[in-house]
């Protein structure tokens, strides 16, 4: 312990600065493998940004918000770092085999017996993602032990991303269209059922339209009453100069009696019950209710049909695609290891450690004295 306390500054510098920096320099120069980086820039775009429905009423069946492009790009970023993509690219590119062949560069080597979790974590370190929130651009940087593999790695990530965007947008469009078509089918069944109920009522009661028949009976009764009033006036005129036994008076009274019988007959017909106990006025009310249901079903069918057409239009407008702003580059020089940065960082740490240790030792010596 005393020997450690009384170490000279030069010895401490050799142990804490020169030796670590020299060993790290040997590692960077002789052991560390070069890693090349291929870079591309992508974004998610859609055919149309219009989210408003062009058909009135369609929003009742199809409601939704068109997500902005940067949200879709964020979803894509999560997919690129997903376990599913890591395992897929391992099957197609042999990532485990490629990054396990680093020789003595153990710090950057993927263990041959690495678990799935370890492999996914390593994969995420080798696929760097940068997101520009203002322009909704995603920068994809993939590493490889040679330029060609780094570029091929990047291209494979972009191919998988394009499939993901296409499949997701088409699946959403199919779901929206399928929902609208299902509503249309239900509406068509309701129209058919309502029309069948109207036909069944007409066949059962042998009436085309009880409402029209009731209206016609009312008009006939009103006409008979007007005719009776006219005959009564004519009878009053005849009584002014003829007695009750006169032929003209008797004939006119007979006509009035016939009209009264006709009026009573029409009134009884309007309120009379058929063989099943149904009255014409009640039948008219029931038939009117069936007609209203049929009209409502037809209106709902028109709305559902408009929603299907609107869903087809929106499905085309909202189809998303992957826009490749910059294709995968073919690197010419290795980007990793970052020799200057790593050496500078290590030197700074070593110098700081040297200063701390020297200060501590000086404090201890001062207390001993």
Short mmCIF file of N, CA and C in Angstrom, two decimals, residues 47-199:
data_model
loop_
_atom_site.label_atom_id
_atom_site.label_comp_id
_atom_site.label_asym_id
_atom_site.label_seq_id
_atom_site.Cartn_x
_atom_site.Cartn_y
_atom_site.Cartn_z
N UNK A 47 -51.59 8.21 -51.57
CA UNK A 47 -52.05 8.75 -52.85
C UNK A 47 -52.75 10.07 -52.70
N UNK A 48 -53.51 10.25 -51.61
CA UNK A 48 -54.25 11.49 -51.42
C UNK A 48 -54.33 11.77 -49.94
N UNK A 49 -54.24 13.05 -49.57
CA UNK A 49 -54.33 13.44 -48.17
C UNK A 49 -55.72 13.86 -47.79
N UNK A 50 -56.68 13.71 -48.72
CA UNK A 50 -58.05 14.12 -48.43
C UNK A 50 -58.71 13.12 -47.52
N UNK A 51 -59.21 13.61 -46.40
CA UNK A 51 -59.88 12.72 -45.44
C UNK A 51 -61.37 12.97 -45.37
N UNK A 52 -61.86 13.92 -46.13
CA UNK A 52 -63.28 14.26 -46.07
C UNK A 52 -64.05 13.41 -47.05
N UNK A 53 -65.16 12.95 -46.65
CA UNK A 53 -66.01 12.15 -47.52
C UNK A 53 -66.74 13.03 -48.51
N UNK A 54 -66.78 12.58 -49.76
CA UNK A 54 -67.44 13.36 -50.80
C UNK A 54 -68.91 13.02 -50.92
N UNK A 55 -69.37 12.02 -50.21
CA UNK A 55 -70.76 11.59 -50.33
C UNK A 55 -71.47 11.88 -49.02
N UNK A 56 -72.51 12.73 -49.01
CA UNK A 56 -73.20 13.06 -47.77
C UNK A 56 -73.79 11.81 -47.12
N UNK A 57 -73.64 11.75 -45.80
CA UNK A 57 -74.22 10.64 -45.06
C UNK A 57 -73.32 9.43 -44.94
N UNK A 58 -72.28 9.35 -45.77
CA UNK A 58 -71.42 8.16 -45.72
C UNK A 58 -70.66 8.08 -44.40
N UNK A 59 -70.43 9.23 -43.77
CA UNK A 59 -69.71 9.23 -42.50
C UNK A 59 -70.46 8.48 -41.41
N UNK A 60 -71.75 8.26 -41.60
CA UNK A 60 -72.51 7.50 -40.61
C UNK A 60 -72.04 6.06 -40.55
N UNK A 61 -71.56 5.55 -41.68
CA UNK A 61 -71.11 4.16 -41.74
C UNK A 61 -69.60 4.06 -41.70
N UNK A 62 -68.91 5.05 -42.25
CA UNK A 62 -67.46 4.99 -42.33
C UNK A 62 -66.89 6.21 -41.64
N UNK A 63 -66.38 6.06 -40.45
CA UNK A 63 -65.81 7.18 -39.73
C UNK A 63 -64.35 6.89 -39.49
N UNK A 64 -63.50 7.88 -39.67
CA UNK A 64 -62.08 7.67 -39.45
C UNK A 64 -61.29 8.91 -39.70
N UNK A 65 -60.05 8.89 -39.25
CA UNK A 65 -59.16 10.02 -39.42
C UNK A 65 -57.96 9.56 -40.21
N UNK A 66 -57.60 10.31 -41.20
CA UNK A 66 -56.45 9.97 -42.03
C UNK A 66 -55.18 10.33 -41.28
N UNK A 67 -54.37 9.36 -40.82
CA UNK A 67 -53.20 9.68 -40.02
C UNK A 67 -52.14 10.38 -40.85
N UNK A 68 -51.45 11.36 -40.28
CA UNK A 68 -50.40 12.06 -41.02
C UNK A 68 -49.24 11.13 -41.32
N UNK A 69 -48.43 11.52 -42.30
CA UNK A 69 -47.36 10.65 -42.79
C UNK A 69 -46.33 10.35 -41.72
N UNK A 70 -46.06 11.31 -40.82
CA UNK A 70 -45.00 11.06 -39.85
C UNK A 70 -45.39 9.96 -38.87
N UNK A 71 -46.69 9.79 -38.59
CA UNK A 71 -47.11 8.70 -37.72
C UNK A 71 -46.88 7.35 -38.40
N UNK A 72 -47.18 7.28 -39.70
CA UNK A 72 -46.94 6.04 -40.43
C UNK A 72 -45.45 5.72 -40.47
N UNK A 73 -44.63 6.76 -40.60
CA UNK A 73 -43.18 6.55 -40.61
C UNK A 73 -42.69 6.06 -39.26
N UNK A 74 -43.32 6.54 -38.19
CA UNK A 74 -42.96 6.06 -36.85
C UNK A 74 -43.33 4.59 -36.69
N UNK A 75 -44.48 4.19 -37.23
CA UNK A 75 -44.86 2.78 -37.20
C UNK A 75 -43.82 1.94 -37.94
N UNK A 76 -43.36 2.48 -39.07
CA UNK A 76 -42.36 1.77 -39.86
C UNK A 76 -41.06 1.64 -39.09
N UNK A 77 -40.69 2.69 -38.36
CA UNK A 77 -39.46 2.63 -37.57
C UNK A 77 -39.53 1.51 -36.53
N UNK A 78 -40.68 1.36 -35.90
CA UNK A 78 -40.85 0.28 -34.92
C UNK A 78 -40.76 -1.08 -35.60
N UNK A 79 -41.30 -1.18 -36.82
CA UNK A 79 -41.23 -2.46 -37.54
C UNK A 79 -39.79 -2.82 -37.89
N UNK A 80 -39.00 -1.84 -38.32
CA UNK A 80 -37.62 -2.13 -38.73
C UNK A 80 -36.80 -2.68 -37.56
N UNK A 81 -37.09 -2.23 -36.35
CA UNK A 81 -36.36 -2.72 -35.18
C UNK A 81 -37.07 -3.89 -34.50
N UNK A 82 -38.04 -4.49 -35.19
CA UNK A 82 -38.82 -5.57 -34.58
C UNK A 82 -38.06 -6.90 -34.65
N UNK A 83 -38.44 -7.80 -33.77
CA UNK A 83 -37.84 -9.14 -33.76
C UNK A 83 -38.19 -9.90 -35.02
N UNK A 84 -39.41 -9.69 -35.52
CA UNK A 84 -39.84 -10.41 -36.73
C UNK A 84 -38.94 -10.10 -37.91
N UNK A 85 -38.61 -8.82 -38.09
CA UNK A 85 -37.74 -8.46 -39.21
C UNK A 85 -36.33 -8.98 -38.99
N UNK A 86 -35.84 -8.91 -37.76
CA UNK A 86 -34.49 -9.41 -37.48
C UNK A 86 -34.37 -10.88 -37.84
N UNK A 87 -35.34 -11.68 -37.45
CA UNK A 87 -35.29 -13.11 -37.76
C UNK A 87 -35.47 -13.37 -39.25
N UNK A 88 -36.32 -12.57 -39.91
CA UNK A 88 -36.52 -12.74 -41.35
C UNK A 88 -35.23 -12.45 -42.12
N UNK A 89 -34.55 -11.35 -41.77
CA UNK A 89 -33.31 -11.00 -42.48
C UNK A 89 -32.19 -11.98 -42.14
N UNK A 90 -32.25 -12.57 -40.96
CA UNK A 90 -31.25 -13.59 -40.62
C UNK A 90 -31.41 -14.80 -41.54
N UNK A 91 -32.68 -15.15 -41.84
CA UNK A 91 -32.92 -16.29 -42.74
C UNK A 91 -32.48 -15.98 -44.17
N UNK A 92 -32.70 -14.75 -44.62
CA UNK A 92 -32.41 -14.43 -46.02
C UNK A 92 -30.96 -13.99 -46.24
N UNK A 93 -30.36 -13.31 -45.26
CA UNK A 93 -29.00 -12.78 -45.44
C UNK A 93 -27.94 -13.53 -44.64
N UNK A 94 -28.35 -14.31 -43.66
CA UNK A 94 -27.36 -14.98 -42.81
C UNK A 94 -26.64 -14.01 -41.91
N UNK A 95 -27.38 -13.19 -41.16
CA UNK A 95 -26.77 -12.16 -40.32
C UNK A 95 -25.91 -12.77 -39.22
N UNK A 96 -26.39 -13.84 -38.60
CA UNK A 96 -25.61 -14.46 -37.52
C UNK A 96 -24.23 -14.91 -38.03
N UNK A 97 -24.23 -15.56 -39.16
CA UNK A 97 -22.97 -16.05 -39.72
C UNK A 97 -22.05 -14.90 -40.10
N UNK A 98 -22.62 -13.84 -40.66
CA UNK A 98 -21.80 -12.71 -41.11
C UNK A 98 -21.14 -12.01 -39.93
N UNK A 99 -21.90 -11.71 -38.88
CA UNK A 99 -21.35 -10.94 -37.77
C UNK A 99 -20.66 -11.81 -36.73
N UNK A 100 -20.71 -13.13 -36.89
CA UNK A 100 -19.95 -14.00 -36.00
C UNK A 100 -18.53 -14.20 -36.51
N UNK A 101 -18.27 -13.78 -37.74
CA UNK A 101 -16.95 -13.98 -38.37
C UNK A 101 -16.11 -12.72 -38.21
N UNK A 102 -15.80 -12.36 -36.94
CA UNK A 102 -15.00 -11.16 -36.67
C UNK A 102 -13.62 -11.50 -36.14
N UNK A 103 -13.27 -12.76 -36.16
CA UNK A 103 -11.93 -13.15 -35.71
C UNK A 103 -11.74 -12.86 -34.23
N UNK A 104 -10.68 -12.08 -33.92
CA UNK A 104 -10.35 -11.77 -32.52
C UNK A 104 -11.08 -10.54 -32.01
N UNK A 105 -11.89 -9.91 -32.83
CA UNK A 105 -12.61 -8.70 -32.39
C UNK A 105 -13.82 -9.12 -31.56
N UNK A 106 -13.54 -9.61 -30.37
CA UNK A 106 -14.60 -10.14 -29.51
C UNK A 106 -15.61 -9.09 -29.07
N UNK A 107 -15.21 -7.83 -28.75
CA UNK A 107 -16.22 -6.85 -28.31
C UNK A 107 -17.33 -6.60 -29.32
N UNK A 108 -17.03 -6.73 -30.60
CA UNK A 108 -18.04 -6.46 -31.62
C UNK A 108 -18.59 -7.73 -32.27
N UNK A 109 -18.18 -8.87 -31.78
CA UNK A 109 -18.59 -10.13 -32.40
C UNK A 109 -19.89 -10.63 -31.80
N UNK A 110 -20.73 -11.21 -32.65
CA UNK A 110 -21.97 -11.84 -32.19
C UNK A 110 -21.65 -13.27 -31.80
N UNK A 111 -21.91 -13.64 -30.53
CA UNK A 111 -21.61 -15.02 -30.12
C UNK A 111 -22.36 -16.03 -30.97
N UNK A 112 -21.71 -17.14 -31.26
CA UNK A 112 -22.34 -18.16 -32.11
C UNK A 112 -23.56 -18.77 -31.44
N UNK A 113 -23.55 -18.82 -30.11
CA UNK A 113 -24.68 -19.41 -29.38
C UNK A 113 -25.59 -18.33 -28.79
N UNK A 114 -25.62 -17.16 -29.42
CA UNK A 114 -26.42 -16.06 -28.90
C UNK A 114 -27.91 -16.41 -28.92
N UNK A 115 -28.61 -16.03 -27.87
CA UNK A 115 -30.05 -16.26 -27.81
C UNK A 115 -30.77 -15.31 -28.77
N UNK A 116 -32.06 -15.56 -28.95
CA UNK A 116 -32.84 -14.68 -29.83
C UNK A 116 -32.83 -13.25 -29.32
N UNK A 117 -32.96 -13.09 -28.01
CA UNK A 117 -32.97 -11.74 -27.44
C UNK A 117 -31.63 -11.04 -27.68
N UNK A 118 -30.52 -11.78 -27.49
CA UNK A 118 -29.20 -11.19 -27.73
C UNK A 118 -29.03 -10.83 -29.21
N UNK A 119 -29.50 -11.71 -30.08
CA UNK A 119 -29.38 -11.43 -31.51
C UNK A 119 -30.18 -10.20 -31.90
N UNK A 120 -31.41 -10.06 -31.38
CA UNK A 120 -32.24 -8.89 -31.72
C UNK A 120 -31.58 -7.61 -31.22
N UNK A 121 -31.02 -7.65 -30.00
CA UNK A 121 -30.33 -6.47 -29.48
C UNK A 121 -29.12 -6.12 -30.35
N UNK A 122 -28.37 -7.13 -30.78
CA UNK A 122 -27.23 -6.91 -31.67
C UNK A 122 -27.70 -6.35 -33.01
N UNK A 123 -28.81 -6.90 -33.52
CA UNK A 123 -29.38 -6.43 -34.79
C UNK A 123 -29.74 -4.95 -34.71
N UNK A 124 -30.34 -4.53 -33.61
CA UNK A 124 -30.72 -3.13 -33.46
C UNK A 124 -29.51 -2.21 -33.39
N UNK A 125 -28.40 -2.73 -32.85
CA UNK A 125 -27.17 -1.93 -32.84
C UNK A 125 -26.59 -1.78 -34.24
N UNK A 126 -26.84 -2.74 -35.10
CA UNK A 126 -26.28 -2.70 -36.45
C UNK A 126 -27.22 -2.04 -37.46
N UNK A 127 -28.42 -1.71 -37.04
CA UNK A 127 -29.37 -0.98 -37.89
C UNK A 127 -29.72 0.31 -37.16
N UNK A 128 -29.08 1.40 -37.57
CA UNK A 128 -29.31 2.69 -36.93
C UNK A 128 -30.43 3.43 -37.67
N UNK A 129 -31.34 4.03 -36.90
CA UNK A 129 -32.48 4.74 -37.48
C UNK A 129 -32.51 6.17 -36.95
N UNK A 130 -32.65 7.11 -37.87
CA UNK A 130 -32.79 8.51 -37.50
C UNK A 130 -34.07 9.08 -38.10
N UNK A 131 -34.84 9.78 -37.29
CA UNK A 131 -36.15 10.29 -37.75
C UNK A 131 -36.14 11.81 -37.77
N UNK A 132 -36.49 12.38 -38.92
CA UNK A 132 -36.66 13.82 -39.07
C UNK A 132 -38.14 14.14 -38.89
N UNK A 133 -38.49 14.70 -37.75
CA UNK A 133 -39.90 14.91 -37.43
C UNK A 133 -40.54 15.95 -38.34
N UNK A 134 -39.80 16.94 -38.77
CA UNK A 134 -40.39 18.01 -39.59
C UNK A 134 -40.73 17.51 -40.99
N UNK A 135 -39.84 16.74 -41.59
CA UNK A 135 -40.06 16.25 -42.95
C UNK A 135 -40.59 14.83 -43.00
N UNK A 136 -40.74 14.20 -41.83
CA UNK A 136 -41.22 12.81 -41.75
C UNK A 136 -40.35 11.88 -42.59
N UNK A 137 -39.03 12.07 -42.47
CA UNK A 137 -38.07 11.25 -43.20
C UNK A 137 -37.36 10.31 -42.22
N UNK A 138 -37.14 9.10 -42.66
CA UNK A 138 -36.47 8.09 -41.84
C UNK A 138 -35.16 7.71 -42.51
N UNK A 139 -34.06 7.91 -41.79
CA UNK A 139 -32.74 7.54 -42.29
C UNK A 139 -32.37 6.16 -41.76
N UNK A 140 -32.03 5.26 -42.67
CA UNK A 140 -31.69 3.88 -42.32
C UNK A 140 -30.20 3.67 -42.59
N UNK A 141 -29.45 3.30 -41.55
CA UNK A 141 -28.01 3.05 -41.68
C UNK A 141 -27.74 1.61 -41.23
N UNK A 142 -27.22 0.80 -42.15
CA UNK A 142 -26.93 -0.60 -41.85
C UNK A 142 -25.43 -0.84 -41.94
N UNK A 143 -24.94 -1.69 -41.03
CA UNK A 143 -23.51 -1.98 -40.98
C UNK A 143 -23.22 -3.35 -41.58
N UNK A 144 -22.03 -3.47 -42.13
CA UNK A 144 -21.57 -4.74 -42.68
C UNK A 144 -20.06 -4.80 -42.65
N UNK A 145 -19.52 -6.02 -42.73
CA UNK A 145 -18.07 -6.17 -42.70
C UNK A 145 -17.44 -5.88 -44.05
N UNK A 146 -18.27 -5.72 -45.09
CA UNK A 146 -17.77 -5.31 -46.40
C UNK A 146 -18.82 -4.41 -47.03
N UNK A 147 -18.43 -3.55 -47.97
CA UNK A 147 -19.38 -2.59 -48.55
C UNK A 147 -20.58 -3.24 -49.21
N UNK A 148 -20.36 -4.33 -49.94
CA UNK A 148 -21.46 -4.97 -50.66
C UNK A 148 -22.52 -5.51 -49.70
N UNK A 149 -22.06 -6.13 -48.60
CA UNK A 149 -23.03 -6.67 -47.66
C UNK A 149 -23.80 -5.55 -46.96
N UNK A 150 -23.12 -4.47 -46.62
CA UNK A 150 -23.81 -3.34 -45.97
C UNK A 150 -24.91 -2.80 -46.88
N UNK A 151 -24.61 -2.68 -48.19
CA UNK A 151 -25.62 -2.19 -49.13
C UNK A 151 -26.75 -3.21 -49.30
N UNK A 152 -26.39 -4.50 -49.37
CA UNK A 152 -27.41 -5.54 -49.52
C UNK A 152 -28.29 -5.61 -48.26
N UNK A 153 -27.68 -5.42 -47.12
CA UNK A 153 -28.42 -5.39 -45.86
C UNK A 153 -29.44 -4.25 -45.87
N UNK A 154 -29.00 -3.08 -46.31
CA UNK A 154 -29.89 -1.92 -46.35
C UNK A 154 -31.03 -2.13 -47.34
N UNK A 155 -30.71 -2.68 -48.51
CA UNK A 155 -31.74 -2.93 -49.52
C UNK A 155 -32.77 -3.94 -49.01
N UNK A 156 -32.32 -4.94 -48.26
CA UNK A 156 -33.25 -5.93 -47.71
C UNK A 156 -34.19 -5.29 -46.69
N UNK A 157 -33.66 -4.38 -45.88
CA UNK A 157 -34.51 -3.66 -44.93
C UNK A 157 -35.56 -2.84 -45.66
N UNK A 158 -35.17 -2.18 -46.75
CA UNK A 158 -36.12 -1.37 -47.52
C UNK A 158 -37.18 -2.25 -48.20
N UNK A 159 -36.77 -3.40 -48.73
CA UNK A 159 -37.74 -4.31 -49.36
C UNK A 159 -38.78 -4.79 -48.34
N UNK A 160 -38.32 -5.18 -47.17
CA UNK A 160 -39.25 -5.62 -46.13
C UNK A 160 -40.15 -4.48 -45.67
N UNK A 161 -39.59 -3.27 -45.61
CA UNK A 161 -40.39 -2.11 -45.21
C UNK A 161 -41.47 -1.81 -46.23
N UNK A 162 -41.14 -1.94 -47.50
CA UNK A 162 -42.13 -1.69 -48.55
C UNK A 162 -43.27 -2.71 -48.48
N UNK A 163 -42.93 -3.96 -48.25
CA UNK A 163 -43.98 -4.98 -48.11
C UNK A 163 -44.86 -4.69 -46.90
N UNK A 164 -44.24 -4.28 -45.81
CA UNK A 164 -45.00 -3.97 -44.60
C UNK A 164 -45.97 -2.82 -44.83
N UNK A 165 -45.51 -1.75 -45.48
CA UNK A 165 -46.38 -0.59 -45.75
C UNK A 165 -47.52 -0.99 -46.67
N UNK A 166 -47.20 -1.72 -47.75
CA UNK A 166 -48.24 -2.11 -48.70
C UNK A 166 -49.27 -3.04 -48.07
N UNK A 167 -48.80 -4.04 -47.35
CA UNK A 167 -49.73 -5.00 -46.74
C UNK A 167 -50.61 -4.33 -45.70
N UNK A 168 -50.03 -3.43 -44.91
CA UNK A 168 -50.81 -2.76 -43.87
C UNK A 168 -51.88 -1.87 -44.47
N UNK A 169 -51.51 -1.04 -45.45
CA UNK A 169 -52.48 -0.11 -46.04
C UNK A 169 -53.56 -0.86 -46.81
N UNK A 170 -53.19 -1.93 -47.53
CA UNK A 170 -54.19 -2.69 -48.26
C UNK A 170 -55.12 -3.44 -47.31
N UNK A 171 -54.58 -3.94 -46.21
CA UNK A 171 -55.43 -4.64 -45.25
C UNK A 171 -56.46 -3.69 -44.64
N UNK A 172 -56.04 -2.48 -44.29
CA UNK A 172 -56.98 -1.50 -43.73
C UNK A 172 -58.04 -1.14 -44.76
N UNK A 173 -57.61 -0.95 -46.02
CA UNK A 173 -58.58 -0.62 -47.07
C UNK A 173 -59.58 -1.75 -47.27
N UNK A 174 -59.08 -3.00 -47.24
CA UNK A 174 -59.98 -4.15 -47.40
C UNK A 174 -60.96 -4.24 -46.24
N UNK A 175 -60.50 -3.97 -45.04
CA UNK A 175 -61.39 -4.04 -43.88
C UNK A 175 -62.49 -2.99 -43.97
N UNK A 176 -62.13 -1.77 -44.37
CA UNK A 176 -63.13 -0.71 -44.50
C UNK A 176 -64.14 -1.05 -45.59
N UNK A 177 -63.66 -1.54 -46.72
CA UNK A 177 -64.56 -1.89 -47.81
C UNK A 177 -65.43 -3.09 -47.43
N UNK A 178 -64.84 -4.06 -46.74
CA UNK A 178 -65.61 -5.23 -46.32
C UNK A 178 -66.72 -4.83 -45.35
N UNK A 179 -66.42 -3.90 -44.45
CA UNK A 179 -67.44 -3.43 -43.51
C UNK A 179 -68.58 -2.75 -44.25
N UNK A 180 -68.23 -1.88 -45.21
CA UNK A 180 -69.27 -1.17 -45.98
C UNK A 180 -70.11 -2.15 -46.79
N UNK A 181 -69.46 -3.15 -47.40
CA UNK A 181 -70.21 -4.14 -48.18
C UNK A 181 -71.11 -4.99 -47.28
N UNK A 182 -70.65 -5.27 -46.06
CA UNK A 182 -71.49 -6.00 -45.12
C UNK A 182 -72.73 -5.21 -44.74
N UNK A 183 -72.55 -3.89 -44.52
CA UNK A 183 -73.70 -3.03 -44.22
C UNK A 183 -74.64 -2.97 -45.42
N UNK A 184 -74.07 -2.97 -46.62
CA UNK A 184 -74.92 -2.95 -47.82
C UNK A 184 -75.73 -4.23 -47.93
N UNK A 185 -75.12 -5.35 -47.62
CA UNK A 185 -75.84 -6.63 -47.69
C UNK A 185 -76.98 -6.67 -46.67
N UNK A 186 -76.71 -6.17 -45.46
CA UNK A 186 -77.76 -6.12 -44.44
C UNK A 186 -78.90 -5.21 -44.88
N UNK A 187 -78.55 -4.05 -45.47
CA UNK A 187 -79.58 -3.12 -45.94
C UNK A 187 -80.40 -3.75 -47.05
N UNK A 188 -79.74 -4.49 -47.95
CA UNK A 188 -80.47 -5.16 -49.04
C UNK A 188 -81.44 -6.20 -48.49
N UNK A 189 -81.02 -6.93 -47.47
CA UNK A 189 -81.91 -7.92 -46.85
C UNK A 189 -83.11 -7.25 -46.20
N UNK A 190 -82.89 -6.08 -45.60
CA UNK A 190 -84.00 -5.36 -44.98
C UNK A 190 -84.98 -4.84 -46.04
N UNK A 191 -84.45 -4.37 -47.17
CA UNK A 191 -85.33 -3.92 -48.26
C UNK A 191 -86.17 -5.09 -48.76
N UNK A 192 -85.52 -6.23 -48.95
CA UNK A 192 -86.24 -7.41 -49.44
C UNK A 192 -87.31 -7.85 -48.44
N UNK A 193 -86.98 -7.82 -47.15
CA UNK A 193 -87.95 -8.22 -46.13
C UNK A 193 -89.12 -7.25 -46.08
N UNK A 194 -88.84 -5.94 -46.18
CA UNK A 194 -89.91 -4.95 -46.14
C UNK A 194 -90.81 -5.07 -47.36
N UNK A 195 -90.22 -5.27 -48.53
CA UNK A 195 -91.03 -5.44 -49.75
C UNK A 195 -91.86 -6.71 -49.66
N UNK A 196 -91.29 -7.77 -49.10
CA UNK A 196 -92.04 -9.01 -48.93
C UNK A 196 -93.22 -8.84 -47.98
N UNK A 197 -93.02 -8.03 -46.93
CA UNK A 197 -94.12 -7.79 -45.98
C UNK A 197 -95.27 -7.04 -46.66
N UNK A 198 -94.94 -6.07 -47.53
CA UNK A 198 -95.98 -5.32 -48.25
C UNK A 198 -96.75 -6.26 -49.18
N UNK A 199 -96.02 -7.08 -49.94
CA UNK A 199 -96.68 -8.01 -50.87
C UNK A 199 -97.54 -9.02 -50.12
#
